[in-house]
Amino acid sequence: MNNFQRGALAALLIVTVGIAALAPAGIGFVVAARSERQQRVERLSVLADAALYRAEDITRRLSGALGEIGKVNEAPCSMSYLHALRQITLTHEQVRDAGAYDRDGRWQCSSLLGAVSAGTFDGLTLPPPDWRSPDGLSAWYGLARLPGGKESLVMGRDGFYITADPALYVDGIETGIAPEDRVAVINTEARRLIAGTPATDAAAVLAVYSQPPQWSDCAAIAVRQSASMPIAVIVSAPRETWRRRVRALPWGWLLGGVATGLACAGWLAFVVVRRVSPRGQLSDAVRRHQFIVAYQPIVDLATRRCVGAEALVRWKHHDRIVRPDHFIPLAEHGGLIQAITDQVLDTVLLELGDFLRRYADYYVSVNLSVPDLTTRRFLDVLGPAIAKQGVRPQQIRIEATERAFLDADAAKDVIDAFRRAGHAVYLDDFGTGYSSLSHLQSFRVDGLKIDKSFVDTIGQDAASSSVASHIIEMAATLDVQVIAEGIEREEQAAYLHARGAQSGQGWLFSPPLTAAEFIRYAGRTRGT
Ligand code: C2E
Ligand code: CA
Ligand code: CA
């Protein structure tokens, strides 16, 4: 995966995880907001029903009281008439005052103030009523000029009247009214405000009645029309403050959404990372045994006879063959190398077990990484495995990377153990590590492999062209074998042989082969 692909993948992952986290939260929020809105609509609807019930009830009571006055059979404004009016006022608590006026609307008397004499209210005339019913009931809304001074609702018929406090209409609503709710009662025929909560804007209320608005995002309005009288109520809840709205949100839903989102996102991220990360894919490969082994023949430089092979692992990934340089470092880093080594050994024994059992003079070299060179784990796997196959210990050689020698004590013990068990141990890539020489002095090994980079320069003028020769000399002094890697030209093979290297491998002899090809190759060189 290149940097661009990795970046694209990371971006995709972030977006997906973001969506996964936010989607349930978003759904939670929408559900929360909806249910909050639903609650407000329902509350307002209940309030509107209660307000209409109240308005109808008050209207009915007031006209009942007016009806009773109509039945008083006394001379208007006589002492006994006023007494009867006072009785009616007392029995109907909603009625503030009652009295009489003449044909021209001139005020005559009241239960509170008695008959008009020459006094303050002399000559007071009622204006034309705000509304008149077909059967002669008149109503004045918000009349301030009657005795008592306060704004009154006046209902009259046939020369007598009652007054009431308009606040009666909106004050006594029992059901679920909040301090900031607004209630207004209007006469729908006269288009007049009968009563409203404080600071009611009559014009606005009437406009709302004429054309009820749709739900705006914050404010809510409900309108109820009476079926039996020309009355309607308009109730509204003000725009909610953000604070109240936030408090009113069903947090359970929201938090549940976020929690579910995060859980989904975490799971998704886990799955994606596992599936698409290089380590995830490699780990998948280990689980699915996607490794195959190539065998590069090692030949005796003197006779050119094949003496064995190096087992080189390959990863069969989506019909592609991945070279070990591309995944061994990752496997070592990600703790997967031991499982891979075990699969290499299994494959070698499966593919070449018969061959090795039959031909005792061939061997297979296996590359080991640090963890299997500093613990006895692989040794403990190897022993029983070859015993079961009837393969001799000498037929499995170990190629040890120099990096294992950083933990010198552990490596020394394990290498000694391999050798005691009968496995020859070779120092791989000899000469490339800074401390190769000191290793050769302090560790007992059976041989070393001259790295390809030193073989490449043979015959050239480069300063390193004689390194291979020096290594071979030194090996002779220490009495260890030499295998040269990466021999591509005859001239290199001749040079190395002349200096004393015993064996070598490289494309000059053969590239890495399948097991069957290797067996054929070994058979061919046996004859030479
Ligand atoms: P190495 O141990 O130095 O293996 C020799 C590498 O040189 C192999 O590459 C081989 O294919 C290549 N080679 C051999 N002859 C020639 C030649 O004439 N010319 C050229 N240009 N190349 C040649 P490969 O198979 O890609 O292996 C690379 C490295 O991966 C190996 O280097 C070894 O360090 C590591 N490796 C391979 N198999 C395993 C394994 O099973 N376990 C572990 N831990 N490491 C492995
Ligand atoms: Ca090797
Ligand atoms: Ca090498």
Coordinates of C-alpha atoms and ligand atoms in Angstrom, one line a residue:
M1 CA 0.0 0.0 0.0
N2 CA 1.5 3.3 -0.9
N3 CA 1.2 6.6 1.0
F4 CA -1.6 7.9 -1.1
Q5 CA -3.7 4.7 -0.6
R6 CA -2.9 4.7 3.1
G7 CA -4.0 8.3 3.3
A8 CA -7.2 7.6 1.4
L9 CA -7.9 4.6 3.6
A10 CA -7.3 6.7 6.7
A11 CA -9.7 9.4 5.4
L12 CA -12.3 6.8 4.5
L13 CA -11.9 5.2 7.9
I14 CA -12.3 8.6 9.7
V15 CA -15.4 9.4 7.6
T16 CA -17.0 6.0 8.1
V17 CA -16.3 6.0 11.8
G18 CA -17.6 9.6 12.0
I19 CA -20.8 8.6 10.2
A20 CA -21.2 5.5 12.3
A21 CA -20.7 7.5 15.5
L22 CA -22.9 10.4 14.4
A23 CA -25.7 8.6 12.7
P24 CA -27.2 7.1 15.8
A25 CA -26.5 10.3 17.7
G26 CA -28.3 12.2 14.9
I27 CA -31.2 9.8 15.0
G28 CA -31.3 10.1 18.7
F29 CA -31.3 13.9 18.4
V30 CA -34.1 13.9 15.8
V31 CA -36.2 11.5 17.9
A32 CA -35.4 13.6 21.0
A33 CA -36.4 16.9 19.2
R34 CA -39.5 15.3 17.8
S35 CA -40.7 13.8 21.0
E36 CA -40.0 17.2 22.8
R37 CA -42.1 18.9 20.1
Q38 CA -44.8 16.3 20.3
Q39 CA -45.0 16.8 24.0
R40 CA -45.4 20.5 23.6
V41 CA -48.1 20.1 20.9
E42 CA -49.9 17.7 23.2
R43 CA -49.6 20.0 26.2
L44 CA -50.9 23.0 24.2
S45 CA -53.7 21.0 22.8
V46 CA -54.8 20.0 26.3
L47 CA -54.5 23.6 27.4
A48 CA -56.6 24.8 24.5
D49 CA -59.3 22.4 25.4
A50 CA -59.3 23.5 29.0
A51 CA -59.3 27.2 28.0
L52 CA -62.3 26.7 25.7
Y53 CA -64.2 24.8 28.3
R54 CA -63.5 27.6 30.8
A55 CA -64.6 30.3 28.3
E56 CA -67.8 28.5 27.5
D57 CA -68.5 27.8 31.2
I58 CA -68.0 31.5 32.2
T59 CA -70.1 32.7 29.2
R60 CA -72.9 30.3 30.2
R61 CA -72.8 31.4 33.8
L62 CA -72.9 35.1 32.9
S63 CA -75.8 34.8 30.5
G64 CA -77.5 32.6 33.2
A65 CA -77.1 35.5 35.7
L66 CA -78.4 37.9 33.0
G67 CA -81.4 35.7 32.5
E68 CA -82.2 35.8 36.1
I69 CA -82.2 39.6 36.1
G70 CA -84.7 39.4 33.2
K71 CA -87.0 37.5 35.4
V72 CA -87.0 40.1 38.3
N73 CA -90.5 41.3 38.4
E74 CA -90.0 44.7 40.0
A75 CA -90.0 48.2 38.7
P76 CA -86.6 48.9 37.3
C77 CA -84.3 50.7 39.7
S78 CA -86.8 50.6 42.5
M79 CA -85.5 49.7 46.0
S80 CA -86.8 46.1 45.7
Y81 CA -85.4 45.8 42.1
L82 CA -82.0 46.8 43.3
H83 CA -82.3 44.4 46.2
A84 CA -83.0 41.6 43.8
L85 CA -80.0 42.6 41.7
R86 CA -77.8 42.6 44.7
Q87 CA -79.0 39.1 45.5
I88 CA -78.2 37.9 42.0
T89 CA -74.7 39.5 42.2
L90 CA -74.0 37.8 45.4
T91 CA -75.1 34.3 44.3
H92 CA -73.1 34.5 41.0
E93 CA -69.6 35.0 42.1
Q94 CA -68.5 35.7 38.5
V95 CA -70.8 38.8 38.3
R96 CA -69.2 42.0 39.5
D97 CA -72.2 44.3 39.3
A98 CA -75.6 44.5 37.7
G99 CA -77.9 47.3 36.7
A100 CA -80.2 49.0 34.2
Y101 CA -80.0 51.5 31.3
D102 CA -82.7 53.2 29.3
R103 CA -83.5 52.8 25.6
D104 CA -80.8 55.3 24.6
G105 CA -78.2 53.5 26.6
R106 CA -78.2 56.0 29.4
W107 CA -77.2 54.4 32.6
Q108 CA -79.9 54.3 35.3
C109 CA -78.9 52.3 38.3
S110 CA -76.5 49.6 39.6
S111 CA -76.6 47.1 42.4
L112 CA -73.4 48.6 43.8
L113 CA -74.2 52.3 43.6
G114 CA -78.0 52.3 43.7
A115 CA -80.1 54.7 41.6
V116 CA -78.4 57.4 39.6
S117 CA -78.9 60.7 41.3
A118 CA -77.3 63.9 40.5
G119 CA -73.7 62.6 41.0
T120 CA -70.5 61.5 39.4
F121 CA -72.0 59.0 37.0
D122 CA -75.0 61.1 36.0
G123 CA -75.4 61.2 32.2
L124 CA -73.1 58.2 31.5
T125 CA -74.2 56.5 28.3
L126 CA -73.2 53.1 27.0
P127 CA -71.5 53.1 23.6
P128 CA -73.0 50.9 20.9
P129 CA -72.3 47.3 21.8
D130 CA -69.3 45.5 20.4
W131 CA -71.5 42.6 19.5
R132 CA -75.2 41.9 19.4
S133 CA -76.8 38.4 19.0
P134 CA -79.9 37.9 16.8
D135 CA -81.9 37.3 20.0
G136 CA -81.0 40.7 21.5
L137 CA -78.0 39.9 23.7
S138 CA -75.4 42.7 23.6
A139 CA -71.9 42.6 24.7
W140 CA -69.2 45.3 25.4
Y141 CA -65.6 44.2 25.7
G142 CA -63.1 46.0 27.8
L143 CA -65.4 48.8 28.8
A144 CA -63.7 51.1 31.3
R145 CA -66.3 53.7 32.0
L146 CA -68.7 51.9 34.2
P147 CA -68.7 52.3 38.0
G148 CA -65.9 50.4 39.6
G149 CA -63.4 51.9 37.1
K150 CA -61.8 48.7 36.1
E151 CA -62.0 47.3 32.6
S152 CA -65.1 45.2 32.5
L153 CA -66.9 42.8 30.3
V154 CA -70.5 43.9 30.0
M155 CA -73.5 41.8 28.9
G156 CA -76.9 43.4 28.5
R157 CA -80.4 42.7 27.2
D158 CA -83.6 44.7 27.2
G159 CA -82.3 47.5 29.4
F160 CA -80.5 45.6 32.1
Y161 CA -76.9 44.4 32.3
I162 CA -74.3 42.6 34.3
T163 CA -70.5 43.3 34.4
A164 CA -67.7 40.8 35.0
D165 CA -64.0 40.8 35.2
P166 CA -62.7 39.6 31.8
A167 CA -59.7 37.9 33.6
L168 CA -62.2 35.3 34.7
Y169 CA -61.9 33.8 31.2
V170 CA -58.2 33.1 31.5
D171 CA -57.4 33.0 35.2
G172 CA -59.1 29.9 36.3
I173 CA -57.8 27.4 33.8
E174 CA -56.8 24.4 35.9
T175 CA -54.9 22.2 33.4
G176 CA -51.2 22.4 32.8
I177 CA -50.8 26.1 32.2
A178 CA -47.2 27.3 32.4
P179 CA -46.4 30.9 33.5
E180 CA -45.3 31.9 30.1
D181 CA -48.2 30.4 28.2
R182 CA -50.6 32.9 26.5
V183 CA -54.3 32.4 26.4
A184 CA -56.7 34.7 24.5
V185 CA -60.5 34.4 24.1
I186 CA -62.2 36.2 21.2
N187 CA -65.6 36.7 19.9
T188 CA -65.4 35.3 16.4
E189 CA -68.3 37.2 15.0
A190 CA -67.4 40.6 16.3
R191 CA -63.7 39.8 15.8
R192 CA -63.0 41.3 19.2
L193 CA -60.8 40.2 22.0
I194 CA -62.9 39.2 25.0
A195 CA -60.1 38.4 27.4
G196 CA -56.4 37.6 27.4
T197 CA -53.5 36.9 29.7
P198 CA -51.6 40.1 30.5
A199 CA -50.0 41.9 27.6
T200 CA -52.1 40.1 25.0
D201 CA -51.8 41.8 21.7
A202 CA -55.4 41.8 20.4
A203 CA -54.5 42.5 16.8
A204 CA -51.9 39.7 16.7
V205 CA -54.4 37.3 18.3
L206 CA -57.0 38.1 15.8
A207 CA -54.5 37.7 12.9
V208 CA -53.6 34.3 14.2
Y209 CA -57.2 33.3 14.4
S210 CA -57.8 34.4 10.8
Q211 CA -54.8 32.5 9.6
P212 CA -53.4 30.0 12.1
P213 CA -49.6 29.7 11.4
Q214 CA -47.8 26.4 10.8
W215 CA -45.5 25.2 13.4
S216 CA -42.5 27.4 13.5
D217 CA -39.4 25.7 14.9
C218 CA -39.8 27.0 18.4
A219 CA -43.2 28.6 18.9
A220 CA -46.4 26.7 19.2
I221 CA -50.0 27.8 18.8
A222 CA -53.4 26.0 19.2
V223 CA -56.8 27.4 18.2
R224 CA -60.1 26.1 19.4
Q225 CA -63.5 27.1 18.1
S226 CA -66.6 26.7 20.3
A227 CA -69.3 24.6 18.6
S228 CA -72.1 26.3 20.6
M229 CA -71.1 30.0 20.8
P230 CA -69.2 32.5 18.7
I231 CA -66.1 32.1 20.8
A232 CA -62.7 30.8 20.1
V233 CA -59.6 30.5 22.2
I234 CA -56.0 30.9 21.0
V235 CA -53.3 29.5 23.2
S236 CA -49.6 29.8 22.5
A237 CA -46.4 28.9 24.1
P238 CA -43.6 31.3 23.5
R239 CA -40.4 30.4 21.7
E240 CA -38.5 28.1 24.0
T241 CA -35.1 29.4 25.1
W242 CA -32.2 27.2 24.1
R243 CA -31.6 26.3 27.6
R244 CA -35.1 25.1 28.2
R245 CA -35.1 23.2 24.9
V246 CA -31.8 21.5 25.8
R247 CA -33.2 20.7 29.2
A248 CA -36.4 19.3 27.7
L249 CA -34.5 17.0 25.3
P250 CA -34.9 13.3 26.2
W251 CA -31.2 12.9 27.0
G252 CA -31.6 9.1 27.3
W253 CA -32.2 8.9 23.6
L254 CA -29.4 11.2 22.7
L255 CA -26.8 9.6 24.9
G256 CA -28.0 6.2 23.8
G257 CA -27.5 7.3 20.2
V258 CA -24.0 8.5 20.9
A259 CA -23.1 5.4 22.9
T260 CA -24.4 3.1 20.2
G261 CA -22.6 5.2 17.6
L262 CA -19.3 5.0 19.4
A263 CA -19.7 1.3 19.9
C264 CA -20.5 0.8 16.2
A265 CA -17.6 3.1 15.2
G266 CA -15.2 1.2 17.5
W267 CA -16.3 -2.1 16.1
L268 CA -16.1 -0.9 12.6
A269 CA -12.7 0.7 13.1
F270 CA -11.5 -2.6 14.7
V271 CA -12.8 -4.7 11.8
V272 CA -11.4 -2.3 9.2
V273 CA -8.0 -1.9 10.8
R274 CA -7.8 -5.7 11.2
R275 CA -8.8 -6.4 7.7
V276 CA -6.9 -3.8 5.8
S277 CA -3.8 -3.0 7.9
P278 CA -0.7 -4.8 6.6
R279 CA -0.4 -6.6 9.9
G280 CA -4.1 -7.6 9.8
Q281 CA -3.6 -9.1 6.4
L282 CA -0.4 -10.9 7.4
S283 CA -2.1 -12.3 10.4
D284 CA -4.9 -13.4 8.2
A285 CA -2.3 -15.1 6.0
V286 CA -0.9 -17.0 9.0
R287 CA -4.3 -18.2 9.9
R288 CA -5.0 -19.3 6.4
H289 CA -1.6 -20.9 5.8
Q290 CA -1.0 -18.7 2.7
F291 CA 2.8 -19.3 2.7
I292 CA 4.7 -21.4 0.3
V293 CA 8.4 -22.3 0.2
A294 CA 10.9 -21.9 -2.7
Y295 CA 14.1 -24.0 -2.6
Q296 CA 17.3 -22.4 -3.9
P297 CA 19.8 -25.1 -4.6
I298 CA 23.2 -24.9 -2.8
V299 CA 26.0 -26.5 -4.8
D300 CA 29.5 -27.7 -4.1
L301 CA 31.7 -25.3 -5.9
A302 CA 34.3 -27.9 -6.6
T303 CA 32.0 -30.6 -8.1
R304 CA 29.0 -28.3 -9.0
R305 CA 26.9 -31.0 -7.4
C306 CA 23.8 -29.9 -5.5
V307 CA 24.3 -30.6 -1.8
G308 CA 21.1 -29.0 -0.4
A309 CA 18.8 -26.0 -0.6
E310 CA 17.9 -22.9 1.3
A311 CA 14.2 -22.7 2.1
L312 CA 12.9 -19.3 1.2
V313 CA 9.4 -18.3 2.2
R314 CA 6.8 -16.6 -0.1
W315 CA 3.4 -15.2 0.7
K316 CA 0.7 -16.2 -1.7
H317 CA -1.5 -13.1 -1.5
H318 CA -4.4 -12.7 -3.9
D319 CA -2.7 -14.7 -6.7
R320 CA 0.4 -12.6 -6.2
I321 CA 3.7 -13.9 -4.8
V322 CA 5.1 -11.6 -2.2
R323 CA 8.8 -11.7 -1.5
P324 CA 10.0 -12.1 2.1
D325 CA 11.8 -8.8 2.1
H326 CA 8.3 -7.2 2.0
F327 CA 6.8 -9.0 4.9
I328 CA 9.5 -10.6 7.1
P329 CA 10.3 -7.3 8.9
L330 CA 6.6 -6.8 9.5
A331 CA 6.2 -10.3 10.7
E332 CA 9.1 -9.9 13.1
H333 CA 7.7 -6.6 14.3
G334 CA 4.2 -7.9 14.7
G335 CA 5.0 -11.1 16.5
L336 CA 4.0 -13.3 13.6
I337 CA 7.4 -14.6 12.5
Q338 CA 7.5 -17.7 14.7
A339 CA 4.2 -19.0 13.3
I340 CA 5.6 -18.4 9.8
T341 CA 8.8 -20.3 10.6
D342 CA 6.7 -23.2 11.8
Q343 CA 4.7 -23.2 8.6
V344 CA 7.9 -23.1 6.6
L345 CA 9.2 -26.1 8.5
D346 CA 5.9 -28.0 8.1
T347 CA 6.0 -27.3 4.4
V348 CA 9.7 -28.4 4.0
L349 CA 9.0 -31.7 5.8
L350 CA 5.8 -32.2 3.8
E351 CA 7.4 -31.5 0.4
L352 CA 10.9 -32.8 0.9
G353 CA 10.5 -35.2 3.8
D354 CA 10.5 -38.3 1.6
F355 CA 13.5 -36.9 -0.4
L356 CA 15.5 -36.2 2.7
R357 CA 14.7 -39.6 4.2
R358 CA 16.0 -41.3 1.0
Y359 CA 19.1 -39.1 0.4
A360 CA 20.9 -38.6 3.6
D361 CA 23.6 -36.4 2.0
Y362 CA 21.2 -33.5 1.2
Y363 CA 20.1 -30.8 3.6
V364 CA 17.7 -27.9 3.8
S365 CA 18.7 -24.6 5.4
V366 CA 16.0 -22.7 7.3
N367 CA 16.2 -19.0 8.1
L368 CA 15.5 -18.1 11.7
S369 CA 14.7 -14.8 13.2
V370 CA 15.7 -13.3 16.5
P371 CA 13.0 -14.8 18.8
D372 CA 13.8 -18.4 17.7
L373 CA 17.5 -17.8 18.1
T374 CA 17.2 -16.5 21.6
T375 CA 14.8 -19.1 23.0
R376 CA 14.6 -22.9 22.6
R377 CA 11.0 -22.8 21.3
F378 CA 11.9 -23.7 17.7
L379 CA 14.4 -26.3 18.8
D380 CA 11.6 -28.0 20.7
V381 CA 9.3 -27.9 17.7
L382 CA 12.0 -29.0 15.3
G383 CA 13.2 -32.1 17.2
P384 CA 9.9 -34.0 17.3
A385 CA 8.9 -32.9 13.8
I386 CA 12.0 -34.3 12.1
A387 CA 12.0 -37.4 14.2
K388 CA 8.4 -38.1 13.1
Q389 CA 9.5 -37.8 9.5
G390 CA 12.6 -39.8 9.8
V391 CA 14.7 -36.9 8.7
R392 CA 18.2 -36.7 10.3
P393 CA 19.2 -33.6 12.4
Q394 CA 22.2 -33.0 10.1
Q395 CA 19.7 -32.5 7.2
I396 CA 18.2 -29.4 8.7
R397 CA 20.6 -26.5 8.9
I398 CA 20.0 -23.2 10.6
E399 CA 20.7 -19.7 9.1
A400 CA 21.1 -17.3 11.9
T401 CA 20.6 -13.6 11.4
E402 CA 23.3 -11.5 13.1
R403 CA 20.7 -9.4 14.8
A404 CA 20.2 -12.3 17.2
F405 CA 23.7 -11.7 18.6
L406 CA 22.6 -8.4 20.2
D407 CA 21.3 -10.7 23.0
A408 CA 24.7 -12.5 23.0
D409 CA 24.2 -14.8 26.0
A410 CA 20.8 -16.1 25.0
A411 CA 21.9 -16.5 21.4
K412 CA 25.1 -18.4 22.4
D413 CA 23.1 -20.9 24.5
V414 CA 20.5 -21.5 21.8
I415 CA 23.1 -21.9 19.0
D416 CA 25.0 -24.3 21.1
A417 CA 21.8 -26.3 21.7
F418 CA 21.1 -26.4 18.0
R419 CA 24.6 -27.7 17.3
R420 CA 24.4 -30.3 20.1
A421 CA 21.1 -31.5 18.6
G422 CA 23.0 -32.1 15.3
H423 CA 21.9 -29.0 13.3
A424 CA 24.7 -27.1 11.6
V425 CA 24.4 -23.3 12.3
Y426 CA 25.5 -20.7 9.7
L427 CA 25.8 -17.0 10.2
D428 CA 23.7 -15.4 7.5
D429 CA 24.6 -12.3 5.5
F430 CA 28.0 -12.4 6.9
G431 CA 29.9 -9.1 6.6
T432 CA 26.9 -6.8 6.5
G433 CA 26.6 -6.3 10.3
Y434 CA 29.2 -4.2 12.0
S435 CA 30.2 -6.8 14.5
S436 CA 30.4 -9.9 12.3
L437 CA 34.1 -10.4 13.1
S438 CA 33.7 -10.4 16.8
H439 CA 30.7 -12.8 16.5
L440 CA 32.8 -15.2 14.6
Q441 CA 35.4 -15.2 17.5
S442 CA 33.0 -15.6 20.3
F443 CA 30.4 -17.9 18.9
R444 CA 31.0 -21.4 17.8
V445 CA 29.2 -21.9 14.4
D446 CA 29.6 -24.3 11.6
G447 CA 29.9 -21.8 8.8
L448 CA 29.0 -18.4 7.4
K449 CA 27.2 -17.2 4.3
I450 CA 29.0 -14.4 2.4
D451 CA 26.4 -11.8 1.6
K452 CA 25.5 -11.3 -2.1
S453 CA 26.7 -7.7 -1.9
F454 CA 30.3 -9.0 -1.5
V455 CA 29.9 -11.5 -4.3
D456 CA 28.5 -8.8 -6.6
T457 CA 31.8 -6.8 -6.5
I458 CA 34.1 -9.7 -7.4
G459 CA 36.1 -8.8 -10.4
Q460 CA 35.4 -5.1 -10.1
D461 CA 37.8 -2.4 -9.0
A462 CA 35.7 -1.4 -6.0
A463 CA 37.4 -1.3 -2.6
S464 CA 35.0 -4.1 -1.4
S465 CA 36.0 -6.4 -4.2
S466 CA 38.4 -8.2 -2.0
V467 CA 36.2 -8.5 1.0
A468 CA 34.9 -11.9 -0.1
S469 CA 38.5 -13.2 -0.3
H470 CA 39.3 -11.9 3.2
I471 CA 36.2 -13.5 4.7
I472 CA 37.2 -16.8 3.1
E473 CA 40.7 -16.6 4.5
M474 CA 39.4 -15.8 7.9
A475 CA 36.9 -18.6 7.8
A476 CA 39.7 -21.0 7.0
T477 CA 41.7 -19.8 10.0
L478 CA 38.7 -20.4 12.2
D479 CA 38.0 -23.7 10.5
V480 CA 34.4 -22.9 9.5
Q481 CA 32.7 -23.5 6.2
V482 CA 31.8 -20.8 3.7
I483 CA 28.7 -20.6 1.5
A484 CA 28.6 -17.7 -1.0
E485 CA 25.3 -16.2 -1.9
G486 CA 24.1 -14.5 -5.1
I487 CA 26.6 -16.0 -7.5
E488 CA 25.4 -14.9 -10.9
R489 CA 28.5 -15.3 -13.1
E490 CA 30.9 -18.1 -13.8
E491 CA 33.8 -15.8 -13.0
Q492 CA 32.5 -15.3 -9.4
A493 CA 32.1 -19.0 -8.9
A494 CA 35.6 -19.6 -10.1
Y495 CA 37.1 -16.8 -7.9
L496 CA 35.3 -18.0 -4.8
H497 CA 36.3 -21.6 -5.4
A498 CA 39.9 -20.6 -6.0
R499 CA 39.9 -18.8 -2.7
G500 CA 38.5 -21.8 -0.8
A501 CA 34.8 -21.3 -0.5
Q502 CA 33.2 -24.7 -0.3
S503 CA 29.7 -24.0 -1.6
G504 CA 27.5 -21.4 -3.2
Q505 CA 24.1 -20.5 -4.5
G506 CA 22.8 -18.1 -7.0
W507 CA 21.2 -17.7 -10.4
L508 CA 24.3 -19.1 -12.1
F509 CA 23.3 -22.5 -10.7
S510 CA 19.6 -22.0 -10.2
P511 CA 17.0 -19.6 -9.0
P512 CA 14.7 -20.7 -6.1
L513 CA 12.6 -23.6 -7.3
T514 CA 9.5 -25.5 -6.3
A515 CA 10.0 -28.7 -4.4
A516 CA 9.5 -30.9 -7.4
E517 CA 11.8 -28.8 -9.5
F518 CA 14.4 -28.9 -6.8
I519 CA 14.2 -32.7 -6.6
R520 CA 14.7 -32.9 -10.4
Y521 CA 17.6 -30.4 -10.2
A522 CA 19.3 -32.5 -7.5
G523 CA 18.9 -35.6 -9.5
R524 CA 20.4 -34.0 -12.6
T525 CA 23.5 -32.7 -10.8
R526 CA 24.0 -36.0 -8.9
G527 CA 25.2 -37.6 -12.2
T528 CA 27.8 -34.9 -12.9
Ligands
C2E1 P1 18.9 -14.3 2.3 O1 18.8 -15.3 3.4 O2 20.1 -13.6 2.1 O3 18.3 -15.1 1.0 C1 18.9 -15.0 -0.2 C2 18.1 -14.1 -1.0 O4 18.8 -13.8 -2.2 C3 16.8 -14.7 -1.5 O5 15.9 -13.7 -1.7 C4 17.2 -15.3 -2.9 O6 16.1 -15.4 -3.7 C5 18.1 -14.2 -3.4 N1 19.0 -14.7 -4.4 C6 19.6 -15.9 -4.4 N2 20.5 -16.0 -5.5 C7 20.4 -14.8 -6.1 C8 21.1 -14.2 -7.3 O7 21.9 -14.9 -7.9 N3 20.8 -13.0 -7.6 C9 20.0 -12.2 -6.9 N4 19.7 -11.0 -7.3 N5 19.3 -12.7 -5.8 C10 19.5 -14.0 -5.4 P2 14.5 -13.8 -1.0 O8 14.0 -15.2 -1.2 O9 13.7 -12.7 -1.5 O10 14.8 -13.7 0.5 C11 15.1 -12.5 1.0 C12 15.4 -12.6 2.4 O11 14.3 -13.0 3.2 C13 16.4 -13.7 2.7 O12 17.7 -13.3 2.5 C14 16.1 -14.0 4.2 O13 16.9 -13.1 5.0 C15 14.7 -13.7 4.3 N6 13.9 -14.9 4.4 C16 13.6 -15.7 3.4 N7 12.9 -16.8 3.8 C17 12.8 -16.7 5.2 C18 12.3 -17.5 6.2 O14 11.7 -18.5 6.0 N8 12.4 -17.0 7.5 C19 13.0 -15.8 7.8 N9 13.1 -15.5 9.0 N10 13.6 -15.1 6.8 C20 13.5 -15.5 5.5
CA2 CA 19.5 -17.0 4.3
CA3 CA 21.9 -12.3 2.0

